PDB file of C-alpha atoms in Angstrom:
ATOM      1  CA  MET J  17      -2.065   5.189  13.002  1.00 52.00           C
ATOM      2  CA  SER J  18      -3.052   8.817  11.919  1.00 55.00           C
ATOM      3  CA  ASN J  19      -6.766   9.278  12.093  1.00 61.00           C
ATOM      4  CA  SER J  20      -6.484  12.137   9.684  1.00 70.00           C
ATOM      5  CA  PHE J  21      -6.595  11.891   6.054  1.00 80.00           C
ATOM      6  CA  GLU J  22      -5.864  13.055   2.505  1.00 76.00           C
ATOM      7  CA  ASP J  23      -7.692  15.217   0.075  1.00 78.00           C
ATOM      8  CA  ASP J  24      -6.463  13.802  -2.961  1.00 84.00           C
ATOM      9  CA  LYS J  25      -7.477   9.799  -2.542  1.00 89.00           C
ATOM     10  CA  PRO J  26     -10.801   7.894  -1.674  1.00 93.00           C
ATOM     11  CA  LEU J  27     -11.354   7.160   1.719  1.00 94.00           C
ATOM     12  CA  PHE J  28     -11.535   3.387   1.459  1.00 94.00           C
ATOM     13  CA  GLN J  29      -7.954   3.250  -0.692  1.00 94.00           C
ATOM     14  CA  GLN J  30      -6.410   5.211   2.041  1.00 94.00           C
ATOM     15  CA  ILE J  31      -8.008   2.753   5.066  1.00 95.00           C
ATOM     16  CA  ALA J  32      -6.782  -0.362   2.811  1.00 96.00           C
ATOM     17  CA  GLU J  33      -3.094   1.367   2.650  1.00 95.00           C
ATOM     18  CA  ARG J  34      -3.066   2.193   6.341  1.00 95.00           C
ATOM     19  CA  ILE J  35      -3.791  -1.491   6.764  1.00 96.00           C
ATOM     20  CA  GLU J  36      -0.882  -2.139   4.598  1.00 97.00           C
ATOM     21  CA  GLU J  37       1.241   0.400   6.181  1.00 96.00           C
ATOM     22  CA  SER J  38       0.890  -1.738   9.752  1.00 96.00           C
ATOM     23  CA  ILE J  39       1.286  -5.124   7.715  1.00 97.00           C
ATOM     24  CA  LEU J  40       4.764  -3.718   6.584  1.00 97.00           C
ATOM     25  CA  ASP J  41       6.380  -1.779  10.156  1.00 96.00           C
ATOM     26  CA  GLY J  42       5.519  -4.623  11.621  1.00 95.00           C
ATOM     27  CA  SER J  43       2.448  -4.038  13.903  1.00 96.00           C
ATOM     28  CA  ILE J  44      -0.060  -6.335  12.913  1.00 96.00           C
ATOM     29  CA  VAL J  45       1.429  -9.738  11.784  1.00 96.00           C
ATOM     30  CA  GLU J  46       0.458 -12.043   9.804  1.00 96.00           C
ATOM     31  CA  GLY J  47      -1.710 -14.322  10.969  1.00 96.00           C
ATOM     32  CA  GLU J  48      -3.024 -11.898  13.594  1.00 97.00           C
ATOM     33  CA  ARG J  49      -7.035 -10.549  13.369  1.00 97.00           C
ATOM     34  CA  ILE J  50      -7.138  -6.943  11.815  1.00 97.00           C
ATOM     35  CA  PRO J  51     -10.090  -4.305  13.473  1.00 95.00           C
ATOM     36  CA  SER J  52     -13.217  -4.802  12.471  1.00 94.00           C
ATOM     37  CA  THR J  53     -15.074  -2.387  10.174  1.00 95.00           C
ATOM     38  CA  ASN J  54     -16.745  -0.928  12.744  1.00 95.00           C
ATOM     39  CA  GLU J  55     -13.845  -0.605  14.780  1.00 95.00           C
ATOM     40  CA  LEU J  56     -12.060   1.259  12.021  1.00 94.00           C
ATOM     41  CA  ALA J  57     -14.951   3.733  11.092  1.00 94.00           C
ATOM     42  CA  LYS J  58     -15.360   4.677  14.710  1.00 95.00           C
ATOM     43  CA  TYR J  59     -11.556   5.244  15.288  1.00 93.00           C
ATOM     44  CA  TYR J  60     -11.592   7.003  11.614  1.00 91.00           C
ATOM     45  CA  GLN J  61     -15.455   8.759  11.877  1.00 92.00           C
ATOM     46  CA  ILE J  62     -16.401   7.549   8.656  1.00 93.00           C
ATOM     47  CA  ASN J  63     -19.289   5.912   7.443  1.00 95.00           C
ATOM     48  CA  PRO J  64     -18.605   1.251   8.225  1.00 95.00           C
ATOM     49  CA  ALA J  65     -19.500   0.972   4.156  1.00 96.00           C
ATOM     50  CA  THR J  66     -16.430   2.736   3.863  1.00 95.00           C
ATOM     51  CA  ALA J  67     -14.188   1.302   5.939  1.00 95.00           C
ATOM     52  CA  GLY J  68     -15.732  -1.864   4.603  1.00 96.00           C
ATOM     53  CA  LYS J  69     -14.793  -0.832   1.193  1.00 97.00           C
ATOM     54  CA  GLY J  70     -11.409  -0.493   2.075  1.00 96.00           C
ATOM     55  CA  ILE J  71     -10.976  -4.264   3.900  1.00 97.00           C
ATOM     56  CA  ASN J  72     -12.386  -5.755   0.928  1.00 96.00           C
ATOM     57  CA  GLN J  73      -9.735  -4.586  -1.742  1.00 97.00           C
ATOM     58  CA  LEU J  74      -7.652  -5.679   0.587  1.00 98.00           C
ATOM     59  CA  VAL J  75      -9.104  -9.407   0.576  1.00 97.00           C
ATOM     60  CA  ASP J  76      -9.621  -9.260  -3.463  1.00 97.00           C
ATOM     61  CA  GLN J  77      -5.523  -8.973  -3.450  1.00 97.00           C
ATOM     62  CA  SER J  78      -5.606 -12.028  -0.912  1.00 97.00           C
ATOM     63  CA  ILE J  79      -3.593  -9.834   2.017  1.00 98.00           C
ATOM     64  CA  ILE J  80      -6.035 -10.510   4.400  1.00 97.00           C
ATOM     65  CA  PHE J  81      -9.197 -13.341   4.573  1.00 97.00           C
ATOM     66  CA  LYS J  82     -12.222 -13.964   6.895  1.00 94.00           C
ATOM     67  CA  LYS J  83     -12.613 -16.166   8.894  1.00 93.00           C
ATOM     68  CA  ARG J  84     -16.939 -16.317   8.914  1.00 92.00           C
ATOM     69  CA  GLY J  85     -18.292 -15.232  12.957  1.00 91.00           C
ATOM     70  CA  ILE J  86     -14.568 -14.529  13.623  1.00 93.00           C
ATOM     71  CA  GLY J  87     -13.291 -11.429  11.774  1.00 94.00           C
ATOM     72  CA  MET J  88     -10.652 -10.366   9.532  1.00 96.00           C
ATOM     73  CA  PHE J  89      -6.775 -11.861   9.396  1.00 98.00           C
ATOM     74  CA  VAL J  90      -3.864 -10.704   7.578  1.00 98.00           C
ATOM     75  CA  THR J  91      -2.953 -13.673   5.302  1.00 97.00           C
ATOM     76  CA  ASP J  92       0.401 -16.191   5.418  1.00 97.00           C
ATOM     77  CA  GLY J  93       3.074 -13.925   3.409  1.00 97.00           C
ATOM     78  CA  ALA J  94       0.878 -10.396   3.267  1.00 98.00           C
ATOM     79  CA  ARG J  95       4.480  -8.666   3.502  1.00 97.00           C
ATOM     80  CA  SER J  96       5.711 -10.316   0.555  1.00 97.00           C
ATOM     81  CA  ILE J  97       2.389  -9.187  -1.317  1.00 98.00           C
ATOM     82  CA  ILE J  98       1.920  -5.665  -0.204  1.00 98.00           C
ATOM     83  CA  LEU J  99       6.239  -5.368  -1.077  1.00 97.00           C
ATOM     84  CA  GLN J 100       5.668  -6.709  -4.444  1.00 97.00           C
ATOM     85  CA  LYS J 101       2.327  -4.813  -5.399  1.00 97.00           C
ATOM     86  CA  ARG J 102       4.765  -1.947  -4.041  1.00 96.00           C
ATOM     87  CA  LYS J 103       7.474  -2.524  -6.114  1.00 97.00           C
ATOM     88  CA  ASP J 104       4.812  -2.810  -9.120  1.00 97.00           C
ATOM     89  CA  GLU J 105       3.274   0.385  -8.802  1.00 96.00           C
ATOM     90  CA  PHE J 106       6.676   2.460  -7.942  1.00 97.00           C
ATOM     91  CA  TYR J 107       8.085   0.540 -11.605  1.00 97.00           C
ATOM     92  CA  ASP J 108       5.220   1.863 -13.053  1.00 98.00           C
ATOM     93  CA  GLU J 109       4.817   5.445 -11.044  1.00 97.00           C
ATOM     94  CA  TYR J 110       8.986   6.208 -11.494  1.00 97.00           C
ATOM     95  CA  ILE J 111      10.735   4.494 -13.651  1.00 96.00           C
ATOM     96  CA  VAL J 112       8.757   3.972 -16.501  1.00 96.00           C
ATOM     97  CA  PRO J 113       8.794   8.074 -16.716  1.00 97.00           C
ATOM     98  CA  LEU J 114      12.395   8.036 -15.604  1.00 96.00           C
ATOM     99  CA  LYS J 115      13.171   5.991 -18.731  1.00 95.00           C
ATOM    100  CA  ALA J 116      10.848   7.995 -21.211  1.00 96.00           C
ATOM    101  CA  GLU J 117      12.054  11.456 -19.771  1.00 96.00           C
ATOM    102  CA  ALA J 118      15.555  10.174 -20.132  1.00 96.00           C
ATOM    103  CA  LYS J 119      15.240   8.940 -23.970  1.00 95.00           C
ATOM    104  CA  ARG J 120      13.100  11.906 -24.232  1.00 97.00           C
ATOM    105  CA  ILE J 121      16.410  14.166 -23.774  1.00 97.00           C
ATOM    106  CA  GLY J 122      19.076  11.839 -24.965  1.00 96.00           C
ATOM    107  CA  ILE J 123      20.206  10.350 -21.685  1.00 96.00           C
ATOM    108  CA  SER J 124      21.292   6.240 -22.609  1.00 95.00           C
ATOM    109  CA  SER J 125      20.369   3.682 -19.835  1.00 92.00           C
ATOM    110  CA  GLU J 126      24.246   3.509 -19.402  1.00 94.00           C
ATOM    111  CA  ALA J 127      24.276   7.436 -18.184  1.00 94.00           C
ATOM    112  CA  LEU J 128      20.891   7.210 -16.341  1.00 93.00           C
ATOM    113  CA  LEU J 129      22.486   4.269 -14.315  1.00 92.00           C
ATOM    114  CA  THR J 130      25.426   6.044 -13.811  1.00 93.00           C
ATOM    115  CA  LEU J 131      23.841   8.867 -12.363  1.00 91.00           C
ATOM    116  CA  ILE J 132      21.591   7.260 -10.115  1.00 89.00           C
ATOM    117  CA  LYS J 133      24.328   5.295  -8.640  1.00 91.00           C
ATOM    118  CA  GLU J 134      26.633   8.135  -8.590  1.00 89.00           C
ATOM    119  CA  ASP J 135      23.478   9.778  -6.269  1.00 70.00           C
ATOM    120  CA  GLU J 136      24.233   6.767  -3.992  1.00 73.00           C
ATOM    121  CA  GLU J 137      27.561   7.398  -3.314  1.00 72.00           C
ATOM    122  CA  ALA J 138      26.856  10.603  -2.320  1.00 62.00           C
TER     123      ALA J 138
END
């Protein structure tokens, strides 16, 4: 994990995304303990409350869970939850505007699919 941040997103959100990336790439597996709030704060040189907010975001999404007195762990099925969340975000951020713009400029759904398939073959 890189310890530098982007300026365009809140730090807590970037912490959550980095943990998600680690789950997706397999460097943290389901059932495994994740770094603590203090460990994340020290590594990234941020306030522990900021790291905690990122972790709590993942708890709220059922991606991680707390074992009292032991730490935070990756939920069974977390990878699937993250993939579905990202597919939904992709649809909302890219497909919906693409379809709207295609409609606006007179490209039918069939023509749009053809354009996408042609790009895959190239």
